[in-house]
Short mmCIF file of C-alpha atoms and ligand atoms in Angstrom, two decimals:
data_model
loop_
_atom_site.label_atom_id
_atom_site.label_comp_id
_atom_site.label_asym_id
_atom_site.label_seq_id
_atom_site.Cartn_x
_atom_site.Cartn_y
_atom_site.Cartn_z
CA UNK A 23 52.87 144.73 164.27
CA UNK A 24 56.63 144.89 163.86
CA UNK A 25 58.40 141.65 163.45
CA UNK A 26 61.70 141.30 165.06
CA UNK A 27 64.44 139.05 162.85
CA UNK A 28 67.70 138.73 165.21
CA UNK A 29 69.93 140.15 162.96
CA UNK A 30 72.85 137.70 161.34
CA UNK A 31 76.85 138.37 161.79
CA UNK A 32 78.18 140.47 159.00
CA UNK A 33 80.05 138.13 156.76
CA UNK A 34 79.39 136.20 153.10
CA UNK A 35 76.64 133.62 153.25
CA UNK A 36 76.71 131.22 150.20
CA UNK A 37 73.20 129.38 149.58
CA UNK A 38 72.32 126.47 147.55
CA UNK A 39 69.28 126.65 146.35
CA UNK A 40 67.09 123.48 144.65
CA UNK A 41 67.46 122.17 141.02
CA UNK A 42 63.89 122.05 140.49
CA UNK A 43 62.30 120.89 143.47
CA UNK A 44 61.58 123.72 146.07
CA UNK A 45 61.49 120.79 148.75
CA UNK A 46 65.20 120.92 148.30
CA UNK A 47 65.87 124.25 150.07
CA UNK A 48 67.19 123.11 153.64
CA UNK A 49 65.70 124.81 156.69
CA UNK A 50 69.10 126.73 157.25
CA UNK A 51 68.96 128.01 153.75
CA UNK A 52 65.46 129.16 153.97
CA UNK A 53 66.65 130.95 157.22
CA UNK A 54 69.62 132.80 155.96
CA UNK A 55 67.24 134.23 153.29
CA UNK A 56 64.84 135.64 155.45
CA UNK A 57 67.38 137.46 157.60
CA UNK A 58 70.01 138.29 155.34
CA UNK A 59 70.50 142.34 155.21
CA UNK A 60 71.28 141.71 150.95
CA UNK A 61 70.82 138.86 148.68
CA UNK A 62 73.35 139.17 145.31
CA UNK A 63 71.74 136.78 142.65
CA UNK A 64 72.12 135.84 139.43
CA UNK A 65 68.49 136.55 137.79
CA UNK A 66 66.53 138.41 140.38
CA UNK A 67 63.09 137.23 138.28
CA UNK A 68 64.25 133.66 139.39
CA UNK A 69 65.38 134.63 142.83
CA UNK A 70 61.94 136.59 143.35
CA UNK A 71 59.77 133.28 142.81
CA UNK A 72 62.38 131.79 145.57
CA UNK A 73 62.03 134.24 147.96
CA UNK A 74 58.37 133.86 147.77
CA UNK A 75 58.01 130.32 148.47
CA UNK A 76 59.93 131.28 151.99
CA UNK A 77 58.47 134.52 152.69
CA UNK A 78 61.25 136.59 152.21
CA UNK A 79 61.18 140.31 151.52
CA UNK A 80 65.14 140.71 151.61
CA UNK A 81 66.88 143.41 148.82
CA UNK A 82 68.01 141.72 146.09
CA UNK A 83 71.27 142.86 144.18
CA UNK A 84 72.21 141.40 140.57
CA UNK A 85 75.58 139.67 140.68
CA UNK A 86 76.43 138.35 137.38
CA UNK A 87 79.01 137.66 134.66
CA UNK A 88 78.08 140.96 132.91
CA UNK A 89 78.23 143.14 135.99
CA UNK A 90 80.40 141.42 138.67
CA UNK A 91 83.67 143.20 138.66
CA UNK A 92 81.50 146.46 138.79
CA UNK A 93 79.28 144.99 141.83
CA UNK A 94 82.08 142.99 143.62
CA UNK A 95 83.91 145.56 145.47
CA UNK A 96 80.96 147.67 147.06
CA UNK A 97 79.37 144.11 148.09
CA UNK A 98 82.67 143.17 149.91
CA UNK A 99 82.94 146.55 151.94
CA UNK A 100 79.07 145.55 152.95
CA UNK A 101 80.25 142.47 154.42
CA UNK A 102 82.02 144.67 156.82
CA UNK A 103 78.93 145.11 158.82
CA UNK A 104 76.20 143.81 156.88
CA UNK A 105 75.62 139.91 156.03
CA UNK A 106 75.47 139.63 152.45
CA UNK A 107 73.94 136.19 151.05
CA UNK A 108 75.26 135.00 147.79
CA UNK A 109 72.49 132.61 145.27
CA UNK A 110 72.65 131.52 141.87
CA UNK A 111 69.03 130.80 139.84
CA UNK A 112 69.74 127.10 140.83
CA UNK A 113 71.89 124.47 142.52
CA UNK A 114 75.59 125.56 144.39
CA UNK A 115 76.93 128.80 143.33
CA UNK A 116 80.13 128.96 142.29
CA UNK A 117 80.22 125.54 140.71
CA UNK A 118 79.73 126.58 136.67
CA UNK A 119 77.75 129.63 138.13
CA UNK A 120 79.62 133.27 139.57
CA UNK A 121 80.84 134.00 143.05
CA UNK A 122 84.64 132.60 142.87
CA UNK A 123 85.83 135.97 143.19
CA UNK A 124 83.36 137.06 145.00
CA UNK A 125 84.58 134.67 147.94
CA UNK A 126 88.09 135.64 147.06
CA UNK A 127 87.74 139.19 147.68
CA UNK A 128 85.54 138.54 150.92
CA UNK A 129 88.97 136.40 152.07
CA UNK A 130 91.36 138.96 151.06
CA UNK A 131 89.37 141.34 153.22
CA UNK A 132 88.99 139.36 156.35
CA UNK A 133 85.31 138.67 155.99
CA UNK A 134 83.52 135.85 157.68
CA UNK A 135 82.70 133.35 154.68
CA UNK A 136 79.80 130.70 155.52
CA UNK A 137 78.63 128.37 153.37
CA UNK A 138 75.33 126.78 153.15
CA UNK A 139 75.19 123.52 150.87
CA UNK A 140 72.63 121.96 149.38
CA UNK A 141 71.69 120.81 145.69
CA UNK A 142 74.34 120.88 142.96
CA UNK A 143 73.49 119.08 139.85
CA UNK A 144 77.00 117.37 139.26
CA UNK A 145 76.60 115.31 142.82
CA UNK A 146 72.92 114.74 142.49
CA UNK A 147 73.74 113.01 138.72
CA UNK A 148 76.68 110.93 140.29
CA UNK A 149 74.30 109.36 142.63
CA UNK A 150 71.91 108.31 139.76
CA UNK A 151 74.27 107.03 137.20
CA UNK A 152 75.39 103.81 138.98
CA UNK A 153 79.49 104.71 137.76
CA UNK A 154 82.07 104.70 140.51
CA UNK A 155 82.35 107.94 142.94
CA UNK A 156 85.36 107.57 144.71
CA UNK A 157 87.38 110.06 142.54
CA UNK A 158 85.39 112.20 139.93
CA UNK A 159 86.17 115.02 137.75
CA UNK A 160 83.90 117.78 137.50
CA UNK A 161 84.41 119.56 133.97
CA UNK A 162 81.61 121.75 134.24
CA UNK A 163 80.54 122.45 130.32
CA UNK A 164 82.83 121.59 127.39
CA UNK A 165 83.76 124.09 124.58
CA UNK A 166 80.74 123.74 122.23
CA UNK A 167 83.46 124.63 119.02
CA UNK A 168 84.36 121.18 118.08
CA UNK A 169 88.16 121.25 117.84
CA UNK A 170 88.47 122.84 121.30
CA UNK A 171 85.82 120.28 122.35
CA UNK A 172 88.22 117.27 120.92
CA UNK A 173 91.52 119.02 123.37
CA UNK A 174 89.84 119.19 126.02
CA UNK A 175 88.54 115.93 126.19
CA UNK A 176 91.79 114.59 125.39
CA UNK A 177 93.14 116.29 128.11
CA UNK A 178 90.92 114.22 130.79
CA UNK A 179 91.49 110.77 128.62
CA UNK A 180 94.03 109.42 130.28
CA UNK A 181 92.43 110.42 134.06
CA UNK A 182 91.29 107.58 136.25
CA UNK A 183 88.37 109.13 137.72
CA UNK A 184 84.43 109.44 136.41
CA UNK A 185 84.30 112.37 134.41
CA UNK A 186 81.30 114.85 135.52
CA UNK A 187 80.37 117.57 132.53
CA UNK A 188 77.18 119.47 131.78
CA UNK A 189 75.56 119.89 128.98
CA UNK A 190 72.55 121.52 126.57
CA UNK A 191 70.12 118.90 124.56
CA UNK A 192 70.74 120.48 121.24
CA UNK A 193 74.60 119.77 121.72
CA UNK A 194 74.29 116.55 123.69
CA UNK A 195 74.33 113.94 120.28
CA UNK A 196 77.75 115.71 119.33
CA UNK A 197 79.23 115.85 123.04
CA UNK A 198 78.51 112.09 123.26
CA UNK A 199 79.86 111.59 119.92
CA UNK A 200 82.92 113.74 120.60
CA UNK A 201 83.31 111.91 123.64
CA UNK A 202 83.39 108.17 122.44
CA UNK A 203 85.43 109.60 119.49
CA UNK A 204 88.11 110.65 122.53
CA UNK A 205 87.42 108.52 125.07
CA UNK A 206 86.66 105.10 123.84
CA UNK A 207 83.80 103.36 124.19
CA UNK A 208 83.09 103.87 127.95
CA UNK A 209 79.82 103.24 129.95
CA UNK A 210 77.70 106.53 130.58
CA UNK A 211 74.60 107.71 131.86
CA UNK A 212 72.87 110.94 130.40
CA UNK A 213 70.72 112.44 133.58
CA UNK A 214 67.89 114.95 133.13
CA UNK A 215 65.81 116.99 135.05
CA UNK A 216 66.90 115.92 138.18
CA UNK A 217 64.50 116.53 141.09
CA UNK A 218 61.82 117.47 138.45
CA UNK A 219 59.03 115.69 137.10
CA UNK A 220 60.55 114.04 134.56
CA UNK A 221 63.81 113.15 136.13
CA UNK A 222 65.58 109.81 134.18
CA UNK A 223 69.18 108.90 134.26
CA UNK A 224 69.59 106.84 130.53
CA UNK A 225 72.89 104.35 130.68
CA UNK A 226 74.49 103.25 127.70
CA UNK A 227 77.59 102.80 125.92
CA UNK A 228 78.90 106.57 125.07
CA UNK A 229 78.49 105.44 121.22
CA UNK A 230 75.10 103.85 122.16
CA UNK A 231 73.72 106.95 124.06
CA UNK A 232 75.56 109.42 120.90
CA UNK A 233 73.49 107.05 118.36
CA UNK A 234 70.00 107.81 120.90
CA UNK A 235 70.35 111.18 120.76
CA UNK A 236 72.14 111.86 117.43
CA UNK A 237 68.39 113.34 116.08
CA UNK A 238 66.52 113.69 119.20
CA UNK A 239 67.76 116.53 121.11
CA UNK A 240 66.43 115.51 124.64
CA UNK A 241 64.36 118.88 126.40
CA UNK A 242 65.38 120.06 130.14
CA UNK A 243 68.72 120.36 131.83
CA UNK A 244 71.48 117.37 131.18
CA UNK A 245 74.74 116.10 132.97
CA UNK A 246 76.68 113.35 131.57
CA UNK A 247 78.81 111.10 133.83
CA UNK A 248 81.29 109.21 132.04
CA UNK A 249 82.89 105.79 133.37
CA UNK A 250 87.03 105.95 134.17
CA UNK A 251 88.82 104.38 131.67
CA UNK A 252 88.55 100.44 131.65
CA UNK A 253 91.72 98.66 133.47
CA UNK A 254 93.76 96.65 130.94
CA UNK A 255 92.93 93.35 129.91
CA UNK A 256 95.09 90.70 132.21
CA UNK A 257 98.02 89.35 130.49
CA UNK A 258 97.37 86.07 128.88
CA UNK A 259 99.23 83.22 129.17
CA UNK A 260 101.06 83.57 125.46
CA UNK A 261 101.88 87.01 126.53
CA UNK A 262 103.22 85.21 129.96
CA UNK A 263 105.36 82.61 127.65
CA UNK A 264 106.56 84.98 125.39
CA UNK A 265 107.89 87.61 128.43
CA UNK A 266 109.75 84.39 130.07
CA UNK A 267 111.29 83.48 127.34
CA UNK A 268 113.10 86.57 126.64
CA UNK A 269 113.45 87.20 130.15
CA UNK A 270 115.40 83.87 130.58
CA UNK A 271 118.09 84.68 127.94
CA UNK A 272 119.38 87.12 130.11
CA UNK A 273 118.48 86.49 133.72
CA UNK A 274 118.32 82.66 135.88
CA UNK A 275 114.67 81.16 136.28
CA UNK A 276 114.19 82.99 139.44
CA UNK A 277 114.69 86.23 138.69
CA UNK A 278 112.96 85.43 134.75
CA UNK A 279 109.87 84.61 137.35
CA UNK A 280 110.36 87.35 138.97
CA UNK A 281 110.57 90.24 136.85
CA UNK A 282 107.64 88.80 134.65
CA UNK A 283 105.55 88.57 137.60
CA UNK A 284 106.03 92.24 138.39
CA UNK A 285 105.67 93.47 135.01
CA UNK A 286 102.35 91.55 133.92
CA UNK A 287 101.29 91.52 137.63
CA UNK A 288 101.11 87.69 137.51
CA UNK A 289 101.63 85.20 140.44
CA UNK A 290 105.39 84.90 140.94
CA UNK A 291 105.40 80.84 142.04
CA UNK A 292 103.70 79.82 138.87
CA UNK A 293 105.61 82.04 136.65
CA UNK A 294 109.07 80.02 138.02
CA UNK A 295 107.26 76.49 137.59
CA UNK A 296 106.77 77.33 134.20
CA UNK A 297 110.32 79.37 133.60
CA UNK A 298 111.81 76.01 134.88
CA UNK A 299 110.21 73.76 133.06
CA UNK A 300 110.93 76.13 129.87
CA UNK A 301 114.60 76.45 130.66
CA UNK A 302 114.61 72.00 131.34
CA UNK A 303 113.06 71.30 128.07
CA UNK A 304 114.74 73.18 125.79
N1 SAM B 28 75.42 125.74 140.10
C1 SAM B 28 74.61 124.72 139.49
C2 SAM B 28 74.78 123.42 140.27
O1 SAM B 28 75.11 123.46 141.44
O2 SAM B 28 74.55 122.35 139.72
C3 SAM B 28 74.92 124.55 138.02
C4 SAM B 28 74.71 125.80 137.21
S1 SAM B 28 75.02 125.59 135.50
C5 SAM B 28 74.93 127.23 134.96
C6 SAM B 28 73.50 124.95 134.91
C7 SAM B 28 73.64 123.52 134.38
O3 SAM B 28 73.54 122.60 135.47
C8 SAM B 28 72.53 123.11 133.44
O4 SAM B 28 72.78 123.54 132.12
C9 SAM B 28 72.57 121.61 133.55
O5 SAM B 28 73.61 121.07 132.78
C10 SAM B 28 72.89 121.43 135.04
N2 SAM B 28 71.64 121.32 135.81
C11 SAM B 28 71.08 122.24 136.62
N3 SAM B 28 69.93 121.76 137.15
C12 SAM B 28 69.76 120.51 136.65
C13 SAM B 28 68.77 119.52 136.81
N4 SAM B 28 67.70 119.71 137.58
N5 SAM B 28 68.93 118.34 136.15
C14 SAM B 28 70.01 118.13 135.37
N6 SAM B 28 70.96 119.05 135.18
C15 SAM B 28 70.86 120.21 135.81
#
């Protein structure tokens, strides 16, 4: 019996694939790897076991960081009139995995890019860490040399988001080390196998979780999620006093109030009470 698969529009399909649980692959995804005309992957081995699990016989081409700029241009002419499906061995490719220039070139040549999203291990550990989401920074893995390790984290110190970053267990103790060392003494959350058996999100001081870790190099896959930096402490009222006071040998009460108030962000009614009843006794 032949089986007839309606054939998909030529074009660049990019396919999450799960982070351990198979469960994860969405129905769509499953779909565009059973009718694909070409699937580029990382680590075909890996891809095979995928492919499997949906009953997919589609080619598979290696597309990786040893052989991509050879590969890249005679996929893009496929895409011309073939679709070509783009996976890496796990999770959203492009993010810390290849196919950047991959899309690039597809764009450049007036190829139909689709995507089709799904797991990615940086968004999965933001919603187990319990840190705040509404801006994040996704650094992907840090140098492991130490001194480049140190610049690039103080690059992101001053940044007021949650930092995102993955990491290997051997290196973990010295990232989180590296990281207080940079950082301060932030809240964190080291997750683990996420979507796998033994999936646990640890939370912790950074210097706490670097002190856990420091001789117990945790197995499986890691991403740390770092807290944004901590807003400053509210100005007390001796810093208040001391502002007004040197405010009010230059300016009236009102605008002593005033300028204090904006400065320390203080409330501007009770700054003039007290200005007043600075500049009245003495
Ligand atoms: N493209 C992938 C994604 O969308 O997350 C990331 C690929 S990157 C080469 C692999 C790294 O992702 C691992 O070293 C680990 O830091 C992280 N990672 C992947 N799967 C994970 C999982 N199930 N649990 C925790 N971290 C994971």
């Amino acid at each position: 019996m032949t089986v007839i698969v309606n054939p998909l529009d030529p074009g660049l399909y990019i396919v999450a694939t799960p982070i351990g649980n198979l469960g994860d692959l969405s129905p769509r995804a499953a779909d565009i790897l059973s009718r694909a005309d070409v699937i580029a992957v990382e680590d075909s081995r890996v891809t095979a076991g995928l492919l499997r699990h949906v009953g997919s016989k589609r080619p598979m081409v290696p597309y990786h960081d040893h052989n991509a700029e050879g590969v890249r241009p005679g996929l893009v002419a496929r895409m011309a009139h073939e679709a070509v499906a783009l996976v890496s061995d796990a999770g959203t490719p492009l993010i810390s995995d290849p196919g950047f220039k991959l899309v690039r070139d597809a764009r450049i040549a007036g190829h139909t890019v689709v995507t089709i999203p799904g797991p990615c291990a940086a968004v999965a550990a933001l919603t187990l860490a319990g840190l705040p989401t509404d801006r994040f920074l996704y650094l992907g893995f840090l140098p492991p040399k130490e001194k480049a390790r140190a610049e690039a984290i103080a690059e992101v110190s001053a940044v007021r988001a949650t930092l995102v970053l993955y990491e290997s267990g051997p290196r973990l103790g010295a990232c989180l080390a590296a990281l207080a060392a940079g950082l301060g003494d932030r809240e964190a959350a080291v997750t683990r196998e996420i979507t796998k058996r033994f999936e646990e999100a640890v939370t912790g001081s950074l210097t706490m979780l670097a002190a856990r870790y420091a001789d117990a190099p945790p197995k499986g896959e890691i991403v740390v999620v770092v807290a944004p930096p901590g807003e400053a402490a509210p100005a007390s009222e001796a810093d208040a006093d001391a502002a007004l006071a040197e405010a009010l040998t230059r300016l009236t009460v009102s605008q002593a109030a005033g300028e204090v108030a904006k400065a320390l962000g203080l409330n501007r009614k009770l700054l003039y009470a007290r200005a007043l009843a600075m500049k009245t006794k003495g």
